[in-house]
Short mmCIF file of N, CA, C and O in Angstrom, two decimals:
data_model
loop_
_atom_site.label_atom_id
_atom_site.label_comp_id
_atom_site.label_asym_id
_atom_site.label_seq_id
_atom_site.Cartn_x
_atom_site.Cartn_y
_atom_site.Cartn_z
N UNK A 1 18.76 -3.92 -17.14
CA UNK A 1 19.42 -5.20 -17.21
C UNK A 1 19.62 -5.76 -15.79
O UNK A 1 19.51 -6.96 -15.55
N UNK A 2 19.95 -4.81 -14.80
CA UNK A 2 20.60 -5.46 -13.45
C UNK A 2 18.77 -6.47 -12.83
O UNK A 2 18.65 -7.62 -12.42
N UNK A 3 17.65 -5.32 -13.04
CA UNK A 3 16.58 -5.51 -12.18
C UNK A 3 16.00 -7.37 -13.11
O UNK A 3 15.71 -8.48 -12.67
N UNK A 4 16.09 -6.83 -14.34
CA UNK A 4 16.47 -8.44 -14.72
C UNK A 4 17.07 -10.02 -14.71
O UNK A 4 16.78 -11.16 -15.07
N UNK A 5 18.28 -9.13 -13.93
CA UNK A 5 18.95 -10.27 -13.22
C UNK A 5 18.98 -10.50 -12.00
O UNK A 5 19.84 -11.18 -11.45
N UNK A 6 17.89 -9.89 -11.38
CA UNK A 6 17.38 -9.95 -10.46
C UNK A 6 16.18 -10.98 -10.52
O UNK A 6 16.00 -11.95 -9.80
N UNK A 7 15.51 -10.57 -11.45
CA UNK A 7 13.75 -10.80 -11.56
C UNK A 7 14.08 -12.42 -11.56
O UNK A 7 13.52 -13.35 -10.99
N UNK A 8 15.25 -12.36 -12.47
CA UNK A 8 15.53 -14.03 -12.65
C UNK A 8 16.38 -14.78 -11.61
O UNK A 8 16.67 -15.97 -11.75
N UNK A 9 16.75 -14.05 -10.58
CA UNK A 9 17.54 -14.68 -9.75
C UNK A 9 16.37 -15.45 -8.45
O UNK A 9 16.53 -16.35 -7.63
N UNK A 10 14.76 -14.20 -8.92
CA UNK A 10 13.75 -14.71 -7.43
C UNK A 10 13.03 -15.99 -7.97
O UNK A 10 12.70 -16.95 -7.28
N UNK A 11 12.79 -15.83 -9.51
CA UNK A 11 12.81 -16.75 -9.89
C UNK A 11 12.88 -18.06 -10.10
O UNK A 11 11.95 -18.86 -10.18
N UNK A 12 14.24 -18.29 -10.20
CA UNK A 12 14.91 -18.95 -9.81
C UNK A 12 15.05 -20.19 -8.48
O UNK A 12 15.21 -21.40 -8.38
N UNK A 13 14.82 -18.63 -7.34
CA UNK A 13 14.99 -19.79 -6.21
C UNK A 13 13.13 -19.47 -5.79
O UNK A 13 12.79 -18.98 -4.71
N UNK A 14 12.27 -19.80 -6.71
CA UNK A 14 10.82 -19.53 -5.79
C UNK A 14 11.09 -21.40 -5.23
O UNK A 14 11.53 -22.38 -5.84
N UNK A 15 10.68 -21.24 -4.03
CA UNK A 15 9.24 -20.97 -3.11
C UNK A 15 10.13 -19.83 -2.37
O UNK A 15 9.69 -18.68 -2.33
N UNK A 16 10.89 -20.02 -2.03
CA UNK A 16 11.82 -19.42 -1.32
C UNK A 16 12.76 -18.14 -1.29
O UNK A 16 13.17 -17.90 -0.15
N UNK A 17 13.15 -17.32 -2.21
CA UNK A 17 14.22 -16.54 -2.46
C UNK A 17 14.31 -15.42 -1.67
O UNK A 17 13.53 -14.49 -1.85
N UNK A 18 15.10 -15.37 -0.87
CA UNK A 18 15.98 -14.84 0.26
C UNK A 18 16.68 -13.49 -0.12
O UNK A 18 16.67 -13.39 -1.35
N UNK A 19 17.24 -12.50 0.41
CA UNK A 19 17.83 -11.27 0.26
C UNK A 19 19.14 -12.02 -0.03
O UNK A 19 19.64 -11.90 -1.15
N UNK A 20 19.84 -12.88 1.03
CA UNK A 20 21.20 -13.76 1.00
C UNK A 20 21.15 -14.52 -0.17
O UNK A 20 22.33 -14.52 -0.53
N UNK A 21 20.60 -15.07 -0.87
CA UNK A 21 20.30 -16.37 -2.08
C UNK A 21 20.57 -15.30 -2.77
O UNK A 21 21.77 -15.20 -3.05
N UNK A 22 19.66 -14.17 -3.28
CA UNK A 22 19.74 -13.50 -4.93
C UNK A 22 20.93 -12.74 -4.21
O UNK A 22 21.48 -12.31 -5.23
N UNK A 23 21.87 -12.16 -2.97
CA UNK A 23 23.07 -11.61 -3.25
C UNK A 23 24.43 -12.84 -3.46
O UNK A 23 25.49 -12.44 -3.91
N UNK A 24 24.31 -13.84 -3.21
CA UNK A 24 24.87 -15.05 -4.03
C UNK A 24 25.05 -15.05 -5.31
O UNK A 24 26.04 -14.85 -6.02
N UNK A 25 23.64 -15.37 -5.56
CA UNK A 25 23.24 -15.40 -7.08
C UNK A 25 24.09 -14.59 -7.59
O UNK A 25 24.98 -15.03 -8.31
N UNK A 26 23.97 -13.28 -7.31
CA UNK A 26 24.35 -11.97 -8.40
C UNK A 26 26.00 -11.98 -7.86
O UNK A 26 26.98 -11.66 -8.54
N UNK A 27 25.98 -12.34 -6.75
CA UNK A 27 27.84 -12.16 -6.43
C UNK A 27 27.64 -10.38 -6.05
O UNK A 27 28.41 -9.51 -6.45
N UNK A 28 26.49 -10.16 -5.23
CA UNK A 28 26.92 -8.78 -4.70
C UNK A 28 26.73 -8.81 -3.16
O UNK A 28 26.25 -9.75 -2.52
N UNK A 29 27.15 -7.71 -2.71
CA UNK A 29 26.48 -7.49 -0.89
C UNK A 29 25.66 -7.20 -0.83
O UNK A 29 24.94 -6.82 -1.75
N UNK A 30 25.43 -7.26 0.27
CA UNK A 30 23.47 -7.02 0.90
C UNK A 30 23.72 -5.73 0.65
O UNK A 30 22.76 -5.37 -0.03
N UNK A 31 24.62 -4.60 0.85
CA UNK A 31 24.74 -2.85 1.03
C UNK A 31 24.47 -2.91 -0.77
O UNK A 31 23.62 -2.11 -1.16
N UNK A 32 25.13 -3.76 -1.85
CA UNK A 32 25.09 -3.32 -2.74
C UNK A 32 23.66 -3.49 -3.58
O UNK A 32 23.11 -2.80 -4.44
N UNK A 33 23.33 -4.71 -2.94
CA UNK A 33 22.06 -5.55 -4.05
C UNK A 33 20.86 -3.99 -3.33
O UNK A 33 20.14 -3.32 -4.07
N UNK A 34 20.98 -3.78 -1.77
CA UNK A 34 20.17 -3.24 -1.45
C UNK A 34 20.32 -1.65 -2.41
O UNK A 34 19.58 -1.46 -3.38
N UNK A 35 21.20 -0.78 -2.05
CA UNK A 35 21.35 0.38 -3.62
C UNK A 35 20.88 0.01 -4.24
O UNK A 35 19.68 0.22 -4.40
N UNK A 36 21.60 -0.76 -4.97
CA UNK A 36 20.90 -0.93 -6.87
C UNK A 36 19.45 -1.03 -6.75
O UNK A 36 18.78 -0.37 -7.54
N UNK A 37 18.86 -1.76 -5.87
CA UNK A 37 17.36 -2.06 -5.92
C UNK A 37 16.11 -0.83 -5.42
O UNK A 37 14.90 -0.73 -5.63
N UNK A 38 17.07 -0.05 -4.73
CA UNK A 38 16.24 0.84 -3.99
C UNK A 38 16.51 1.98 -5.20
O UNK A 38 15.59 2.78 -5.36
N UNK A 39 17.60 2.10 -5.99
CA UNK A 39 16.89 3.32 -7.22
C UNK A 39 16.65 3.22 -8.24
O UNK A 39 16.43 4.07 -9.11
N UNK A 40 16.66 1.46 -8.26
CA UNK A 40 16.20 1.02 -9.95
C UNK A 40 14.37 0.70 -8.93
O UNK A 40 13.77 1.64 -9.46
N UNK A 41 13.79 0.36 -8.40
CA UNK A 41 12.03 0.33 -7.75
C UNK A 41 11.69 1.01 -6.67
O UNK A 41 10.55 1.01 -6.20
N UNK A 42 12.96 1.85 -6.04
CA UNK A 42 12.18 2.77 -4.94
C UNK A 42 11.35 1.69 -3.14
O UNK A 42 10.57 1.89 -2.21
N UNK A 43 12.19 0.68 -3.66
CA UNK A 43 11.84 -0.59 -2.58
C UNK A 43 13.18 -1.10 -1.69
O UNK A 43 14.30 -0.60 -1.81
N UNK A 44 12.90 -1.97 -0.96
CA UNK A 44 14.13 -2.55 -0.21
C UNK A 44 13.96 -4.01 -1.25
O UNK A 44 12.96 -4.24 -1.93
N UNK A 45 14.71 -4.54 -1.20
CA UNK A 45 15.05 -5.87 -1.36
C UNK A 45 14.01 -7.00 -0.99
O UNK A 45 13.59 -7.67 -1.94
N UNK A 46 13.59 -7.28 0.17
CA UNK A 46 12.51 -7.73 0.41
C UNK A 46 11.01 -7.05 0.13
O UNK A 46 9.91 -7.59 0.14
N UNK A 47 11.22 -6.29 -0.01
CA UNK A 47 9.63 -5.45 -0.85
C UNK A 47 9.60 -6.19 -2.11
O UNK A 47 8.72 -6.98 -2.46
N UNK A 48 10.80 -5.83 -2.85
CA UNK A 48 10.92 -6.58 -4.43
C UNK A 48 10.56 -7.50 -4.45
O UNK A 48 9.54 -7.67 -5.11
N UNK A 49 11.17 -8.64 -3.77
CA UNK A 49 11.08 -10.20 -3.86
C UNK A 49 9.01 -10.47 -3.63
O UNK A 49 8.16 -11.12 -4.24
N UNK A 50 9.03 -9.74 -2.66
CA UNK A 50 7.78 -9.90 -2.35
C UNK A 50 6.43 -9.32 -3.42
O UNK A 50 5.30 -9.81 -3.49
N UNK A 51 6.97 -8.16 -4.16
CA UNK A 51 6.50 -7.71 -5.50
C UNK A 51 6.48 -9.02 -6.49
O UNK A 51 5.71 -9.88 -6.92
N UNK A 52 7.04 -8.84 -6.53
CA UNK A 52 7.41 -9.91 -7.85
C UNK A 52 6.45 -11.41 -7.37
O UNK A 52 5.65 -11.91 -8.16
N UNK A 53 6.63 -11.82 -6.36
CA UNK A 53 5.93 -13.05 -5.58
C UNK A 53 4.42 -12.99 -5.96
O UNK A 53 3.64 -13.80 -6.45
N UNK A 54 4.32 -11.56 -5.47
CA UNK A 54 2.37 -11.21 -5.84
C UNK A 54 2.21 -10.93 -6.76
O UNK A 54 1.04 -11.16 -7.08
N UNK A 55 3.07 -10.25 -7.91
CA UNK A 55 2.77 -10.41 -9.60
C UNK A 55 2.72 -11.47 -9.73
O UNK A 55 1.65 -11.68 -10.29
N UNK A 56 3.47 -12.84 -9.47
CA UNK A 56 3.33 -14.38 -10.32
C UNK A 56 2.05 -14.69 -9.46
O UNK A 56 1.52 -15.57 -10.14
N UNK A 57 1.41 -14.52 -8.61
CA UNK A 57 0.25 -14.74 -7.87
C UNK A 57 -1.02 -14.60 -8.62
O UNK A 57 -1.97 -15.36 -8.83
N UNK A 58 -0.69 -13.18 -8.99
CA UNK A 58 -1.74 -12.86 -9.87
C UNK A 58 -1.96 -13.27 -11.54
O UNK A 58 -2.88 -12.96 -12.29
N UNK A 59 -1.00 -13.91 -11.73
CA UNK A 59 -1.01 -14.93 -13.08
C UNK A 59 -1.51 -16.27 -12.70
O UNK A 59 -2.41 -16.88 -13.28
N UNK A 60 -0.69 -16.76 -11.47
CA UNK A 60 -1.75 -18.16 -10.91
C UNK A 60 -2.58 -17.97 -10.70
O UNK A 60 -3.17 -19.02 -10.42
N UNK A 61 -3.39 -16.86 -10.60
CA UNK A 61 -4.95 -16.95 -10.03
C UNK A 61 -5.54 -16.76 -11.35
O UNK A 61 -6.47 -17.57 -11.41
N UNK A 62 -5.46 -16.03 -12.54
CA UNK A 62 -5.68 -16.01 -13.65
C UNK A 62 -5.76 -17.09 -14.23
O UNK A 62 -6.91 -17.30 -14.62
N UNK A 63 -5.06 -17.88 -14.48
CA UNK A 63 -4.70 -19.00 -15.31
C UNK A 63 -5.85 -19.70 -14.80
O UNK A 63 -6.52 -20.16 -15.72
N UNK A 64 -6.41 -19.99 -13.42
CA UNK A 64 -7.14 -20.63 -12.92
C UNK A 64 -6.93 -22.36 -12.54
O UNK A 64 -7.83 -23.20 -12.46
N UNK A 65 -5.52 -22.53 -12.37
CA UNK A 65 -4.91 -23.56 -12.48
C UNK A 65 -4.91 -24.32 -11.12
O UNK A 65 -5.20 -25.51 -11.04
N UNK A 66 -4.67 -23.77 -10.37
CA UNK A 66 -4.33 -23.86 -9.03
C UNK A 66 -5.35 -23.24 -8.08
O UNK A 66 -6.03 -22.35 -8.60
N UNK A 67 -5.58 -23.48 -6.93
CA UNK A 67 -6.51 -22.91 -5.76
C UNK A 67 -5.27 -21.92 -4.78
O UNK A 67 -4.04 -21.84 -4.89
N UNK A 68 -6.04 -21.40 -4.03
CA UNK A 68 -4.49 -20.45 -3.49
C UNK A 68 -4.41 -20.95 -2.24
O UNK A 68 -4.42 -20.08 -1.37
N UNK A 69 -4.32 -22.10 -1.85
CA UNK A 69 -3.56 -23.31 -1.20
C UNK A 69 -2.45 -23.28 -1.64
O UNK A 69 -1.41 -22.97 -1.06
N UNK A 70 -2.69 -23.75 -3.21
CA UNK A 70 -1.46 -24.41 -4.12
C UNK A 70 -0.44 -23.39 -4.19
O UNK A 70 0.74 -23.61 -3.95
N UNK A 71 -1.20 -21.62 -4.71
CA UNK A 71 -0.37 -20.93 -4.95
C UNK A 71 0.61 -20.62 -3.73
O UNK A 71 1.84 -20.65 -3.83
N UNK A 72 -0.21 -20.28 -2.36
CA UNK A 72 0.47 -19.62 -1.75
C UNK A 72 1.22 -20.54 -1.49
O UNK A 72 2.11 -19.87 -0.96
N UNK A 73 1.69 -21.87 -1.42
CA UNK A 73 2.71 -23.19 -1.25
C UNK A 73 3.52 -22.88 -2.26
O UNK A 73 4.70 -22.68 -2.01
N UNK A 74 3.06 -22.78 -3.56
CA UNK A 74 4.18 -22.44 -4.55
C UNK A 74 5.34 -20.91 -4.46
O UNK A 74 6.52 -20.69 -4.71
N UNK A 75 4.29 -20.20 -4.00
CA UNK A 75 5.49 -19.03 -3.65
C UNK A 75 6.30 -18.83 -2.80
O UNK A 75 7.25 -18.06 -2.92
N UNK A 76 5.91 -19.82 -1.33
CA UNK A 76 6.69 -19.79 -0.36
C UNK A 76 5.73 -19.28 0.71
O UNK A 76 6.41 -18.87 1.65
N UNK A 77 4.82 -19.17 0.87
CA UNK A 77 4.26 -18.20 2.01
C UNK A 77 3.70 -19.45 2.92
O UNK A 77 3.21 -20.51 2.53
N UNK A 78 3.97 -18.89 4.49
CA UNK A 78 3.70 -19.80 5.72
C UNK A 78 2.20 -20.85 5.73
O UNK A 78 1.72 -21.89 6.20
N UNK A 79 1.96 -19.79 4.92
CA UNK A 79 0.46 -20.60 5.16
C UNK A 79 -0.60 -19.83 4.30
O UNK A 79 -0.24 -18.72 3.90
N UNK A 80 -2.02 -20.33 3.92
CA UNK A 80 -2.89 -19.50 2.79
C UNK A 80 -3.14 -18.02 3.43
O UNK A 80 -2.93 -16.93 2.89
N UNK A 81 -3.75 -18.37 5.03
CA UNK A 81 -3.90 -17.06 5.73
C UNK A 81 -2.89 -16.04 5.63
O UNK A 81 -3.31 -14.89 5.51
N UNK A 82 -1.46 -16.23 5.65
CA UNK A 82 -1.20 -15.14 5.40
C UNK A 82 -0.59 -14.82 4.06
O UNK A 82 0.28 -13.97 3.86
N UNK A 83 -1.17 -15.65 3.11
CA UNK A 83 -0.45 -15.04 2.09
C UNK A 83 -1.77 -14.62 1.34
O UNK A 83 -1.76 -14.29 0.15
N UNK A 84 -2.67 -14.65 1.95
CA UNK A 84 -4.28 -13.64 1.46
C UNK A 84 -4.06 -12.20 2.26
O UNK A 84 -4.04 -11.12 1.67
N UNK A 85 -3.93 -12.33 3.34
CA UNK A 85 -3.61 -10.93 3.88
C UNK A 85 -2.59 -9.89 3.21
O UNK A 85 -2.75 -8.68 3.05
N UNK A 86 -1.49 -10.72 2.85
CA UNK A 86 -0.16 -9.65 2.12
C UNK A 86 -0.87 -9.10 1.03
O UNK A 86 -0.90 -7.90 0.78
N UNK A 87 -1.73 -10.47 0.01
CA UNK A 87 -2.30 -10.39 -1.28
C UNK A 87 -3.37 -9.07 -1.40
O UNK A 87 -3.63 -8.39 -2.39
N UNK A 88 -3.98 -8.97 0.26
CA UNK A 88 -4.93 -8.35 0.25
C UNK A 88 -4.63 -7.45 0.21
O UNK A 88 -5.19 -6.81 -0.68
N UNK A 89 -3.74 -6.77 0.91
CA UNK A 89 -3.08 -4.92 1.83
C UNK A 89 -2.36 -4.87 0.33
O UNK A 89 -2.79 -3.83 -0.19
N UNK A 90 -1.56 -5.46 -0.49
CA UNK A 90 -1.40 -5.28 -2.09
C UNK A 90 -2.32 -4.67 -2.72
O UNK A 90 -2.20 -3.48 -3.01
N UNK A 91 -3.39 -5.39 -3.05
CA UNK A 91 -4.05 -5.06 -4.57
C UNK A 91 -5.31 -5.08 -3.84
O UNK A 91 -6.11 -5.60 -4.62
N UNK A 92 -6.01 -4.76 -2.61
CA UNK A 92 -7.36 -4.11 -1.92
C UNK A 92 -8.16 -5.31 -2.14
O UNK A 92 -9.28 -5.12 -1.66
N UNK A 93 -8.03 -6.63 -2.75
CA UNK A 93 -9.12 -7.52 -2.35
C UNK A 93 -8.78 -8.87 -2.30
O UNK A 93 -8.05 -9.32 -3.18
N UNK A 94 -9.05 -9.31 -1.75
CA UNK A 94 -8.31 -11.10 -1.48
C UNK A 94 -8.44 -11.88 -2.39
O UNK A 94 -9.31 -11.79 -3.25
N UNK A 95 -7.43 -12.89 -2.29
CA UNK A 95 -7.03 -13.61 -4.10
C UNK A 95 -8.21 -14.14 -4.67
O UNK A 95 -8.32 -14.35 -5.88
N UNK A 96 -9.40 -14.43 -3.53
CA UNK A 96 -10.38 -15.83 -4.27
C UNK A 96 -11.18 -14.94 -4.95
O UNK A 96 -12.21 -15.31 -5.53
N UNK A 97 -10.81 -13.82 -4.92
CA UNK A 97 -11.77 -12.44 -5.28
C UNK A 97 -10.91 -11.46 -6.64
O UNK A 97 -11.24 -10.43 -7.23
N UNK A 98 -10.05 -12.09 -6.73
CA UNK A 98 -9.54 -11.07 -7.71
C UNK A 98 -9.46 -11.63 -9.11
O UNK A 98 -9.22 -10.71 -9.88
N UNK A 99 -9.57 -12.77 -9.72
CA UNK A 99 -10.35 -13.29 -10.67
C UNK A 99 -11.68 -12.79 -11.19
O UNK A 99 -11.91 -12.95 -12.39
N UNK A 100 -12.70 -12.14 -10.33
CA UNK A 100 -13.65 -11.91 -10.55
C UNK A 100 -13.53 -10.49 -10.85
O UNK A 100 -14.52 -9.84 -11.17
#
């Protein structure tokens, strides 16, 4: 239930969602959101957010809706270059490639 109200808190604030925003959200501390998260996924807080970012990635690239211009703008990332690189060191092959 908690990692749920989580999932929906990054949700929530995409392009953007912050370690500070989802401990708002949830009304916890950074010491606490960080616990709960590190033994409910074995991640920090920003690993998660960033998990979760490249799972909805990989549904925008599926859907085939969007170019990953669009996506990586929709998730928040600086720019396409580096949000192919994160995409890449993730799941071993770059987004325009993982459709195929």
């Amino acid at each position: 239930i908690f990692i749920n109200r989580v999932l929906g808190a990054i949700e929530k604030h995409l392009p953007k969602p912050d370690v500070p925003t989802i401990c708002k959200e949830l009304g916890m501390s950074r010491t606490s959101l960080t616990t709960k998260i590190k033994e409910a996924t074995d991640m920090t807080p920003r690993e998660y957010i960033e998990d979760i970012k490249l799972k909805i990635a990989t549904n925008l690239i599926m859907e085939g809706c969007y170019n990953i211009s669009e996506i990586s703008d929709k998730l928040g990332y600086s720019n396409p270059k580096y949000f192919t690189t994160r995409f890449t060191r993730r799941y071993g092959v770059a987004p325009s490639r993982y459709r195929k």
